[in-house]
């Protein structure tokens, strides 16, 4: 399920934010990033021997995480593109760069430093690997492993590969191992080095042990084998994946950095909110993900449980077809934005499980401005309706998925009814049509929807993961679906994506945000939160939608 689907991802994405990290130096000057700092002493396990799985762990060293993991398809970092699988893979495989939870600055991981150079018609990015880094097998992580891992993504060409192929425009002939500790990548000037670095922080950038994969390649470059084994350098190794039931991870005995306090992680697939509540109440789970409003209320006075609400990077929005009357008039689109009572949606329908966000860059991503120009103003909305010459009682169809809950816990149908009621106050007659998600997407992608209530999540943790889809008609994404062409704004978006100076880049995104807020075909409603139940003896819990994985088990401990 791609993050860009109405109920999706991931974004990742991914999806997600962040990037300031990589920005910093003028385009024409080399940019050297900081060293990772001291690493823990490497383990003495013999190289080439896979670590033993299934070692003993006490109750204090065992963490049980319960969530809906039913979307799991693969545990291959070159293939995985689902929320559940990403959470597993992100704890097993390491990338050259990544984020620390709660910090939007890229940090060194396998690469102790990197440098971006303007090489004329190309960007050249040079990574220096940390010589202490080693796989769970005990073998050192080398530049050859990096080239093999990224080439493998291109060769397999599965769901997330477009991030390398289309966004970063990465080609096998443009990357090489300069020496065992140095990787060089060249990107065309039409690609952004900053965006490439943010993509590398996602699971697609995970580095696999080449020798381990080559020995178990089978007919699919080891992809099937990796569903029941692991070949990474991260703090955990895969003990087993019991399809539909649970994943069991064990601490990597050869881990080259600080060993995790939690030696075993059991990730159980629990979809029903009532079962999540029961699990956290009884202590059958240490952390449960995505509690509903009823469960939160039931647990809020439990002395053994704390409720943690984390911000997701998805946006729930109302799309407006800019070529369909009366939505082709900018005054009508603005009137709709003024007709909506955003506070009632977040405070009443979501019970606070979200925040009002009205711009296309979600909070937590670089470039977010926190601009909220719209509050319900029926009189002003009616003035705009009159100015546009649209008659009272004009009918407009609103499409919404027939799926149950929207992010934040409100039912899609309830949210649609709320919008219908708000828009009725300004004389628009909204007909709600609830259809299967697949049918809705087909209609939306064919530009045949009028109003479409839906969500979006970035595919990678950079503002460009949202801004290009929302502004560039030629990208055949969200702007296309809403039949909105604004070439000058699309040009600004491309300029922002390629800008190397972070201050200038932020200014460009501010300009884009202000224009899309008032000219675009969107009424962004809210950014949801993800409610977690966490046993109070669990320490260090952080959920960061921008980071991969969103929950870093190796940072947790239990009292």
Coordinates of C-alpha atoms in Angstrom, one line a residue:
X1 CA 0.0 0.0 0.0
X2 CA 1.8 3.1 -1.1
X3 CA 1.9 5.9 1.3
X4 CA 0.2 8.1 -1.2
X5 CA -3.0 6.1 -1.2
X6 CA -5.9 7.6 0.7
X7 CA -5.3 5.4 3.7
X8 CA -1.6 5.4 3.3
X9 CA 1.8 5.7 4.0
X10 CA 3.5 5.8 4.8
X11 CA 4.5 8.3 4.3
X12 CA 7.1 7.3 5.1
X13 CA 7.3 8.1 4.3
X14 CA 7.7 8.7 4.7
X15 CA 6.5 9.9 5.2
X16 CA 7.9 12.9 6.1
X17 CA 10.4 15.6 7.5
X18 CA 13.1 16.8 8.3
X19 CA 15.7 17.8 6.1
X20 CA 17.1 20.9 7.3
X21 CA 19.9 18.6 8.1
X22 CA 21.2 18.2 4.8
X23 CA 20.8 21.8 3.8
X24 CA 23.6 24.1 4.7
X25 CA 26.2 25.0 2.2
X26 CA 26.1 27.1 -0.9
X27 CA 25.6 25.0 -4.0
X28 CA 29.1 25.6 -5.4
X29 CA 30.9 24.7 -2.3
X30 CA 31.6 21.3 -0.8
X31 CA 29.5 20.5 2.3
X32 CA 31.1 18.3 4.9
X33 CA 28.8 16.8 7.5
X34 CA 29.9 16.0 11.0
X35 CA 31.3 12.8 12.3
X36 CA 29.1 10.4 14.1
X37 CA 31.2 10.5 17.2
X38 CA 32.4 7.6 19.3
X39 CA 30.9 4.2 18.8
X40 CA 30.7 1.4 21.2
X41 CA 33.5 -1.2 20.9
X42 CA 32.8 -3.8 18.2
X43 CA 31.8 -7.2 19.3
X44 CA 34.3 -10.1 19.1
X45 CA 32.0 -12.5 17.3
X46 CA 33.8 -14.2 14.4
X47 CA 33.2 -12.6 11.0
X48 CA 31.0 -14.5 8.6
X49 CA 29.1 -16.3 11.2
X50 CA 25.4 -15.4 11.6
X51 CA 24.4 -14.5 15.1
X52 CA 22.5 -17.0 17.1
X53 CA 18.8 -16.1 17.4
X54 CA 16.5 -16.9 20.2
X55 CA 18.8 -16.2 23.2
X56 CA 17.2 -15.8 26.6
X57 CA 15.8 -12.5 27.7
X58 CA 14.2 -11.6 31.1
X59 CA 10.9 -9.9 31.4
X60 CA 12.6 -6.6 31.9
X61 CA 14.6 -7.2 28.7
X62 CA 11.5 -8.1 26.7
X63 CA 9.2 -5.6 25.1
X64 CA 5.8 -6.4 23.6
X65 CA 4.5 -3.9 21.1
X66 CA 0.9 -4.4 19.8
X67 CA -0.5 -2.8 16.7
X68 CA -2.3 -3.5 13.5
X69 CA 0.4 -5.1 11.5
X70 CA -1.9 -6.7 9.0
X71 CA -0.4 -4.8 6.1
X72 CA 3.0 -6.6 6.3
X73 CA 4.1 -8.0 2.9
X74 CA 7.8 -8.1 3.0
X75 CA 10.8 -7.7 5.3
X76 CA 13.3 -7.0 2.5
X77 CA 14.5 -3.4 2.8
X78 CA 14.4 -3.1 -1.0
X79 CA 10.8 -4.1 -1.1
X80 CA 9.0 -3.2 2.1
X81 CA 6.6 -0.3 1.7
X82 CA 4.0 -0.9 4.4
X83 CA 3.7 0.6 7.8
X84 CA 4.1 -2.7 9.7
X85 CA 7.0 -4.0 7.7
X86 CA 8.8 -0.7 7.9
X87 CA 8.7 -0.7 11.7
X88 CA 10.3 -4.1 11.7
X89 CA 12.9 -3.5 9.0
X90 CA 13.9 -0.1 10.4
X91 CA 15.0 -1.8 13.6
X92 CA 17.1 -4.4 11.8
X93 CA 18.9 -2.4 9.0
X94 CA 20.9 0.7 9.2
X95 CA 21.3 3.5 6.6
X96 CA 24.1 5.8 5.9
X97 CA 22.3 8.7 7.4
X98 CA 19.2 9.1 9.6
X99 CA 17.4 11.2 12.1
X100 CA 17.3 11.1 15.8
X101 CA 13.7 10.9 17.2
X102 CA 12.4 14.4 17.5
X103 CA 15.2 16.0 15.6
X104 CA 14.8 17.1 12.0
X105 CA 18.6 17.2 11.4
X106 CA 20.1 14.3 9.5
X107 CA 22.7 12.5 11.5
X108 CA 25.5 10.1 10.5
X109 CA 24.9 6.4 11.0
X110 CA 27.0 4.1 8.7
X111 CA 28.5 7.2 7.0
X112 CA 30.5 9.2 9.5
X113 CA 30.5 12.1 7.1
X114 CA 29.4 13.2 3.7
X115 CA 30.2 15.9 1.2
X116 CA 28.1 17.5 -1.6
X117 CA 30.0 19.0 -4.5
X118 CA 28.9 20.9 -7.6
X119 CA 30.6 19.0 -10.4
X120 CA 29.3 21.1 -13.2
X121 CA 26.5 19.2 -14.9
X122 CA 26.2 16.8 -11.9
X123 CA 26.1 16.8 -8.1
X124 CA 28.7 14.6 -6.5
X125 CA 28.0 13.2 -3.1
X126 CA 30.8 11.4 -1.3
X127 CA 30.2 9.3 1.8
X128 CA 32.9 8.2 4.2
X129 CA 31.9 5.1 6.0
X130 CA 32.5 4.5 9.7
X131 CA 35.2 1.8 9.9
X132 CA 33.7 0.5 13.1
X133 CA 30.4 -0.5 11.4
X134 CA 29.8 -4.2 11.0
X135 CA 27.0 -6.5 10.1
X136 CA 25.3 -9.0 12.4
X137 CA 27.5 -11.6 10.7
X138 CA 30.5 -9.8 12.0
X139 CA 31.7 -8.7 8.6
X140 CA 32.6 -5.0 8.1
X141 CA 30.2 -2.8 6.3
X142 CA 32.0 -1.7 3.1
X143 CA 31.4 0.6 0.2
X144 CA 30.9 -2.6 -1.9
X145 CA 27.9 -3.5 0.3
X146 CA 26.5 -0.1 -0.1
X147 CA 26.7 -0.2 -3.9
X148 CA 25.3 -3.7 -3.9
X149 CA 22.4 -2.7 -1.7
X150 CA 21.3 0.3 -3.7
X151 CA 21.9 -1.5 -7.1
X152 CA 19.7 -4.3 -5.7
X153 CA 16.9 -1.8 -5.2
X154 CA 17.1 -0.7 -8.8
X155 CA 17.3 -4.3 -10.1
X156 CA 14.4 -5.5 -8.1
X157 CA 12.4 -2.4 -8.9
X158 CA 9.6 -3.0 -6.4
X159 CA 7.2 -0.5 -4.9
X160 CA 9.6 1.9 -3.2
X161 CA 12.1 1.9 -6.0
X162 CA 10.6 5.0 -7.6
X163 CA 12.2 7.0 -4.8
X164 CA 15.6 6.1 -6.2
X165 CA 14.6 6.0 -9.9
X166 CA 12.2 8.9 -10.3
X167 CA 12.8 11.2 -7.4
X168 CA 16.6 10.9 -6.9
X169 CA 17.2 9.9 -10.6
X170 CA 19.8 7.4 -9.3
X171 CA 21.5 5.2 -11.9
X172 CA 23.9 2.3 -11.3
X173 CA 26.5 3.8 -13.6
X174 CA 26.6 6.9 -11.4
X175 CA 27.7 5.3 -8.2
X176 CA 30.9 3.6 -7.3
X177 CA 33.0 2.3 -4.4
X178 CA 36.1 4.6 -4.5
X179 CA 37.7 2.4 -1.8
X180 CA 36.4 0.1 0.9
X181 CA 35.3 3.1 3.0
X182 CA 34.2 5.6 0.4
X183 CA 31.1 5.7 -1.7
X184 CA 30.6 8.2 -4.5
X185 CA 27.2 9.0 -6.1
X186 CA 26.5 11.4 -8.9
X187 CA 23.1 12.9 -9.4
X188 CA 21.8 15.1 -12.3
X189 CA 21.2 18.7 -11.6
X190 CA 17.4 18.0 -12.0
X191 CA 17.6 16.0 -8.7
X192 CA 18.0 17.4 -5.3
X193 CA 20.9 16.1 -3.1
X194 CA 18.9 17.1 0.0
X195 CA 16.0 15.0 -1.1
X196 CA 18.3 12.1 -1.9
X197 CA 19.7 12.2 1.6
X198 CA 16.3 12.2 3.1
X199 CA 15.3 9.2 0.9
X200 CA 18.4 7.4 2.2
X201 CA 17.0 7.6 5.7
X202 CA 14.1 5.5 4.7
X203 CA 14.2 1.7 4.6
X204 CA 15.0 1.6 0.9
X205 CA 18.4 3.0 1.9
X206 CA 19.1 0.0 4.3
X207 CA 22.4 -1.7 3.7
X208 CA 22.5 -5.4 3.4
X209 CA 25.4 -7.8 3.9
X210 CA 26.3 -8.6 0.3
X211 CA 28.0 -11.9 1.1
X212 CA 25.0 -13.1 3.1
X213 CA 22.5 -12.2 0.4
X214 CA 24.7 -13.7 -2.4
X215 CA 24.8 -17.0 -0.5
X216 CA 21.0 -17.1 -0.2
X217 CA 20.0 -15.3 -3.4
X218 CA 17.7 -17.9 -4.9
X219 CA 15.9 -16.6 -7.9
X220 CA 15.0 -13.2 -6.5
X221 CA 18.2 -11.7 -5.1
X222 CA 17.5 -13.1 -1.7
X223 CA 14.1 -11.3 -1.3
X224 CA 12.2 -14.4 -0.3
X225 CA 15.0 -15.5 2.1
X226 CA 14.9 -12.1 3.8
X227 CA 11.3 -12.6 4.9
X228 CA 12.6 -15.2 7.4
X229 CA 16.2 -14.1 8.0
X230 CA 18.0 -10.8 8.2
X231 CA 21.3 -9.5 7.0
X232 CA 21.7 -6.0 8.5
X233 CA 23.9 -4.1 10.8
X234 CA 21.1 -2.7 13.1
X235 CA 20.5 -3.3 16.8
X236 CA 18.2 -6.3 16.2
X237 CA 18.1 -9.4 14.0
X238 CA 15.0 -11.2 12.8
X239 CA 14.2 -14.2 14.9
X240 CA 11.0 -15.1 13.1
X241 CA 8.0 -13.7 11.3
X242 CA 4.8 -15.5 12.1
X243 CA 2.6 -14.3 9.3
X244 CA -0.5 -12.5 10.5
X245 CA 0.5 -13.0 14.2
X246 CA 3.7 -11.5 15.3
X247 CA 7.4 -10.7 14.6
X248 CA 10.1 -11.6 17.1
X249 CA 13.3 -9.6 17.1
X250 CA 16.4 -10.4 19.1
X251 CA 19.3 -8.1 20.0
X252 CA 22.1 -8.3 17.5
X253 CA 25.0 -9.8 19.5
X254 CA 27.5 -8.2 17.1
X255 CA 26.0 -4.7 17.3
X256 CA 28.8 -2.1 16.7
X257 CA 27.2 0.7 18.7
X258 CA 25.7 0.8 22.2
X259 CA 23.8 -2.5 22.9
X260 CA 20.1 -2.1 23.4
X261 CA 18.6 -2.6 26.9
X262 CA 15.7 -4.4 25.4
X263 CA 17.0 -7.8 24.2
X264 CA 13.9 -9.2 22.6
X265 CA 11.0 -7.4 20.9
X266 CA 7.7 -9.1 20.2
X267 CA 5.5 -7.2 17.7
X268 CA 2.0 -8.6 17.9
X269 CA -0.6 -8.0 15.3
X270 CA -3.6 -6.7 17.1
X271 CA -6.2 -4.7 15.1
X272 CA -9.2 -4.2 17.3
X273 CA -9.0 -1.2 19.6
X274 CA -10.8 -3.0 22.4
X275 CA -8.1 -5.7 22.3
X276 CA -5.4 -3.1 22.4
X277 CA -7.0 -1.7 25.5
X278 CA -7.2 -5.1 27.2
X279 CA -3.6 -5.9 26.3
X280 CA -2.2 -2.7 27.9
X281 CA -4.5 -2.9 30.9
X282 CA -3.4 -6.4 31.8
X283 CA 0.3 -5.9 30.9
X284 CA 0.1 -8.4 28.0
X285 CA 1.6 -5.5 26.0
X286 CA 4.0 -2.8 27.0
X287 CA 3.0 -0.5 24.2
X288 CA -0.1 -0.4 22.1
X289 CA -0.6 1.7 19.0
X290 CA -3.7 3.6 17.7
X291 CA -6.1 3.6 20.6
X292 CA -9.6 5.0 19.9
X293 CA -11.3 7.8 21.8
X294 CA -13.2 5.3 23.9
X295 CA -10.1 3.4 24.9
X296 CA -8.3 6.6 25.7
X297 CA -11.1 7.7 28.0
X298 CA -11.2 4.3 29.7
X299 CA -7.4 4.3 30.3
X300 CA -6.8 8.0 31.2
X301 CA -7.0 7.3 35.0
X302 CA -5.2 4.0 34.9
X303 CA -2.2 4.4 37.2
X304 CA -0.1 1.9 35.2
X305 CA -0.6 3.4 31.8
X306 CA 0.2 6.7 30.2
X307 CA -1.4 7.9 27.0
X308 CA 1.1 9.4 24.5
X309 CA -0.2 11.3 21.5
X310 CA 2.2 11.5 18.7
X311 CA 1.9 13.6 15.6
X312 CA 1.6 11.8 12.3
X313 CA 2.6 13.4 9.0
X314 CA -0.6 12.7 7.1
X315 CA -3.0 15.4 6.2
X316 CA -6.8 15.0 5.8
X317 CA -8.1 17.4 3.2
X318 CA -11.0 18.3 0.9
X319 CA -9.9 18.3 -2.7
X320 CA -11.8 20.6 -5.1
X321 CA -11.8 20.1 -8.9
X322 CA -10.6 23.4 -10.2
X323 CA -12.1 22.9 -13.7
X324 CA -15.6 21.9 -12.5
X325 CA -18.2 24.7 -11.9
X326 CA -18.6 26.3 -9.5
X327 CA -15.3 25.1 -8.0
X328 CA -13.4 26.6 -11.0
X329 CA -14.0 30.0 -9.3
X330 CA -11.3 30.9 -6.8
X331 CA -13.9 32.8 -4.7
X332 CA -15.9 29.6 -4.2
X333 CA -12.9 27.6 -3.1
X334 CA -12.0 30.4 -0.6
X335 CA -15.6 30.5 0.6
X336 CA -15.5 26.8 1.3
X337 CA -12.4 27.2 3.4
X338 CA -14.1 30.0 5.4
X339 CA -17.3 27.9 5.8
X340 CA -15.6 25.0 7.7
X341 CA -15.4 24.9 11.4
X342 CA -12.0 23.4 11.9
X343 CA -12.0 23.7 15.7
X344 CA -15.2 21.6 16.0
X345 CA -13.7 18.9 13.8
X346 CA -10.6 18.6 15.9
X347 CA -12.0 19.2 19.3
X348 CA -15.4 17.5 19.0
X349 CA -15.2 14.9 16.3
X350 CA -11.6 13.9 16.9
X351 CA -11.7 14.4 20.6
X352 CA -8.4 16.2 20.3
X353 CA -6.7 13.5 18.4
X354 CA -5.3 15.9 15.9
X355 CA -4.4 19.5 15.3
X356 CA -5.7 22.1 12.9
X357 CA -3.3 22.3 10.0
X358 CA -4.3 24.2 6.9
X359 CA -1.1 24.2 4.8
X360 CA 0.2 21.4 2.5
X361 CA 3.4 20.9 4.5
X362 CA 2.6 19.1 7.7
X363 CA 4.0 20.1 11.1
X364 CA 7.3 18.4 11.7
X365 CA 8.6 18.8 8.2
X366 CA 11.0 21.4 7.2
X367 CA 9.2 24.4 5.6
X368 CA 6.1 24.1 7.7
X369 CA 4.9 27.7 8.6
X370 CA 2.1 27.0 11.1
X371 CA -0.1 29.4 9.1
X372 CA -3.8 29.1 9.9
X373 CA -5.6 31.9 8.1
X374 CA -9.1 30.3 8.1
X375 CA -11.6 30.2 10.9
X376 CA -15.3 29.7 10.3
X377 CA -16.7 33.0 9.0
X378 CA -20.1 32.4 7.4
X379 CA -20.7 36.1 6.6
X380 CA -17.4 36.3 4.7
X381 CA -18.0 33.1 3.0
X382 CA -21.4 34.3 1.8
X383 CA -19.8 37.5 0.5
X384 CA -17.4 35.4 -1.6
X385 CA -20.3 33.3 -2.9
X386 CA -22.2 36.4 -3.9
X387 CA -19.0 37.9 -5.5
X388 CA -18.7 34.7 -7.6
X389 CA -22.3 34.9 -8.7
X390 CA -23.1 31.4 -7.6
X391 CA -26.8 30.8 -6.8
X392 CA -27.9 29.6 -3.4
X393 CA -28.7 25.9 -3.5
X394 CA -26.0 25.0 -6.1
X395 CA -25.4 21.3 -5.8
X396 CA -22.0 19.7 -5.5
X397 CA -21.1 16.0 -5.0
X398 CA -18.6 15.0 -2.3
X399 CA -16.9 11.6 -2.6
X400 CA -15.7 9.9 0.5
X401 CA -14.4 6.4 1.1
X402 CA -16.8 3.8 2.5
X403 CA -14.0 2.7 4.9
X404 CA -14.7 3.1 8.6
X405 CA -12.4 5.5 10.4
X406 CA -10.4 8.5 9.2
X407 CA -7.1 9.2 11.0
X408 CA -7.7 10.6 14.4
X409 CA -10.6 8.2 15.1
X410 CA -13.5 9.9 13.5
X411 CA -15.6 8.0 11.0
X412 CA -15.2 9.2 7.4
X413 CA -19.0 9.4 7.1
X414 CA -19.2 11.6 10.2
X415 CA -16.6 13.9 8.9
X416 CA -18.3 14.2 5.6
X417 CA -21.6 15.0 7.3
X418 CA -19.9 17.7 9.3
X419 CA -18.6 19.4 6.1
X420 CA -22.0 19.0 4.4
X421 CA -23.6 20.8 7.4
X422 CA -21.0 23.6 7.3
X423 CA -21.3 24.2 3.6
X424 CA -25.0 24.2 3.8
X425 CA -24.7 27.3 5.9
X426 CA -23.3 29.2 2.9
X427 CA -26.0 28.0 0.5
X428 CA -24.2 25.1 -1.1
X429 CA -26.1 21.8 -1.3
X430 CA -23.6 18.9 -0.8
X431 CA -24.5 15.4 -1.8
X432 CA -22.3 12.8 -0.1
X433 CA -21.4 9.7 -2.1
X434 CA -19.6 7.0 -0.1
X435 CA -17.8 4.4 -2.3
X436 CA -15.1 1.9 -2.1
X437 CA -11.7 3.3 -1.7
X438 CA -10.5 1.8 -5.0
X439 CA -13.4 3.3 -6.9
X440 CA -12.8 6.6 -5.3
X441 CA -9.2 6.6 -6.3
X442 CA -10.1 5.7 -9.9
X443 CA -12.5 8.6 -10.1
X444 CA -10.1 11.0 -8.4
X445 CA -7.2 10.1 -10.6
X446 CA -9.3 10.6 -13.7
X447 CA -10.1 14.1 -12.6
X448 CA -13.8 13.2 -12.3
X449 CA -14.5 14.1 -8.7
X450 CA -15.9 17.4 -7.7
X451 CA -15.3 17.4 -3.9
X452 CA -13.1 14.6 -2.6
X453 CA -12.6 14.0 1.1
X454 CA -9.3 12.1 1.4
X455 CA -5.9 12.1 3.0
X456 CA -2.2 12.3 1.9
X457 CA 1.0 11.3 3.5
X458 CA 4.5 12.1 2.2
X459 CA 6.5 9.3 0.6
X460 CA 9.8 10.6 2.0
X461 CA 10.7 13.0 4.8
X462 CA 11.1 16.2 2.8
X463 CA 8.7 19.0 2.0
X464 CA 9.1 18.1 -1.6
X465 CA 7.3 14.9 -0.8
X466 CA 4.1 17.0 -0.4
X467 CA 4.8 20.2 -2.3
X468 CA 5.4 18.8 -5.7
X469 CA 2.3 16.5 -5.6
X470 CA 0.1 19.3 -4.4
X471 CA 1.4 22.0 -6.9
X472 CA 2.8 20.4 -10.0
X473 CA 0.1 19.4 -12.5
X474 CA 2.6 17.7 -14.7
X475 CA 3.5 15.3 -11.8
X476 CA 0.1 13.7 -12.3
X477 CA -0.5 13.5 -8.6
X478 CA -2.7 15.6 -6.4
X479 CA -2.7 18.9 -8.4
X480 CA -3.6 16.8 -11.5
X481 CA -6.4 15.0 -9.7
X482 CA -7.9 18.3 -8.8
X483 CA -7.4 19.7 -12.3
X484 CA -5.4 22.6 -10.9
X485 CA -2.7 24.1 -13.2
X486 CA -0.5 26.8 -11.7
X487 CA 2.8 26.7 -13.7
X488 CA 4.4 29.6 -11.8
X489 CA 3.8 27.9 -8.4
X490 CA 5.0 24.6 -9.8
X491 CA 8.2 26.3 -10.9
X492 CA 8.7 27.7 -7.4
X493 CA 8.3 24.2 -6.1
X494 CA 11.0 22.9 -8.3
X495 CA 13.2 25.7 -7.3
X496 CA 12.6 25.0 -3.6
X497 CA 13.4 21.3 -4.1
X498 CA 16.8 22.1 -5.6
X499 CA 17.7 25.0 -3.4
X500 CA 20.9 24.3 -1.4
X501 CA 20.7 27.2 1.1
X502 CA 18.3 26.3 3.9
X503 CA 17.3 29.9 4.6
X504 CA 16.4 30.5 1.0
X505 CA 14.7 27.2 0.8
X506 CA 12.5 28.0 3.8
X507 CA 11.6 31.3 2.2
X508 CA 10.5 29.6 -1.0
X509 CA 8.3 27.2 0.8
X510 CA 6.7 30.1 2.7
X511 CA 5.9 31.8 -0.6
X512 CA 4.4 28.6 -1.9
X513 CA 2.4 28.0 1.2
X514 CA 0.8 31.4 1.1
X515 CA -0.2 31.1 -2.5
X516 CA -1.6 27.5 -2.2
X517 CA -3.6 28.4 0.9
X518 CA -5.6 31.0 -1.1
X519 CA -5.3 29.9 -4.7
X520 CA -5.2 26.2 -4.5
X521 CA -8.0 23.7 -4.7
X522 CA -7.6 22.3 -1.2
X523 CA -9.2 22.8 2.2
X524 CA -6.7 21.1 4.5
X525 CA -8.7 20.1 7.6
X526 CA -6.3 18.6 10.1
X527 CA -3.1 16.6 10.9
X528 CA -4.0 13.6 13.0
X529 CA -2.2 12.3 16.1
X530 CA -1.5 8.6 16.9
X531 CA -2.6 7.7 20.4
X532 CA -0.4 5.1 22.1
X533 CA -0.9 3.4 25.4
X534 CA 2.5 2.9 27.2
X535 CA 3.0 1.0 30.4
X536 CA 4.6 3.4 32.9
X537 CA 7.6 1.1 33.5
X538 CA 8.6 1.7 29.9
X539 CA 11.2 4.5 29.5
X540 CA 12.3 6.4 26.5
X541 CA 9.3 6.0 24.3
X542 CA 9.2 8.4 21.3
X543 CA 7.1 8.1 18.2
X544 CA 8.5 10.2 15.3
X545 CA 6.7 9.9 12.0
X546 CA 9.6 11.5 10.2
X547 CA 12.2 9.0 11.4
X548 CA 12.6 5.4 10.2
X549 CA 11.6 3.5 12.2
X550 CA 9.0 5.6 13.8
X551 CA 9.6 3.7 17.1
X552 CA 13.3 2.9 17.8
X553 CA 13.1 -0.1 20.1
X554 CA 16.8 0.1 20.9
X555 CA 16.3 3.4 22.7
X556 CA 13.7 1.9 25.1
X557 CA 14.2 0.3 28.5
X558 CA 12.0 -1.1 31.3
X559 CA 12.2 -0.6 35.0

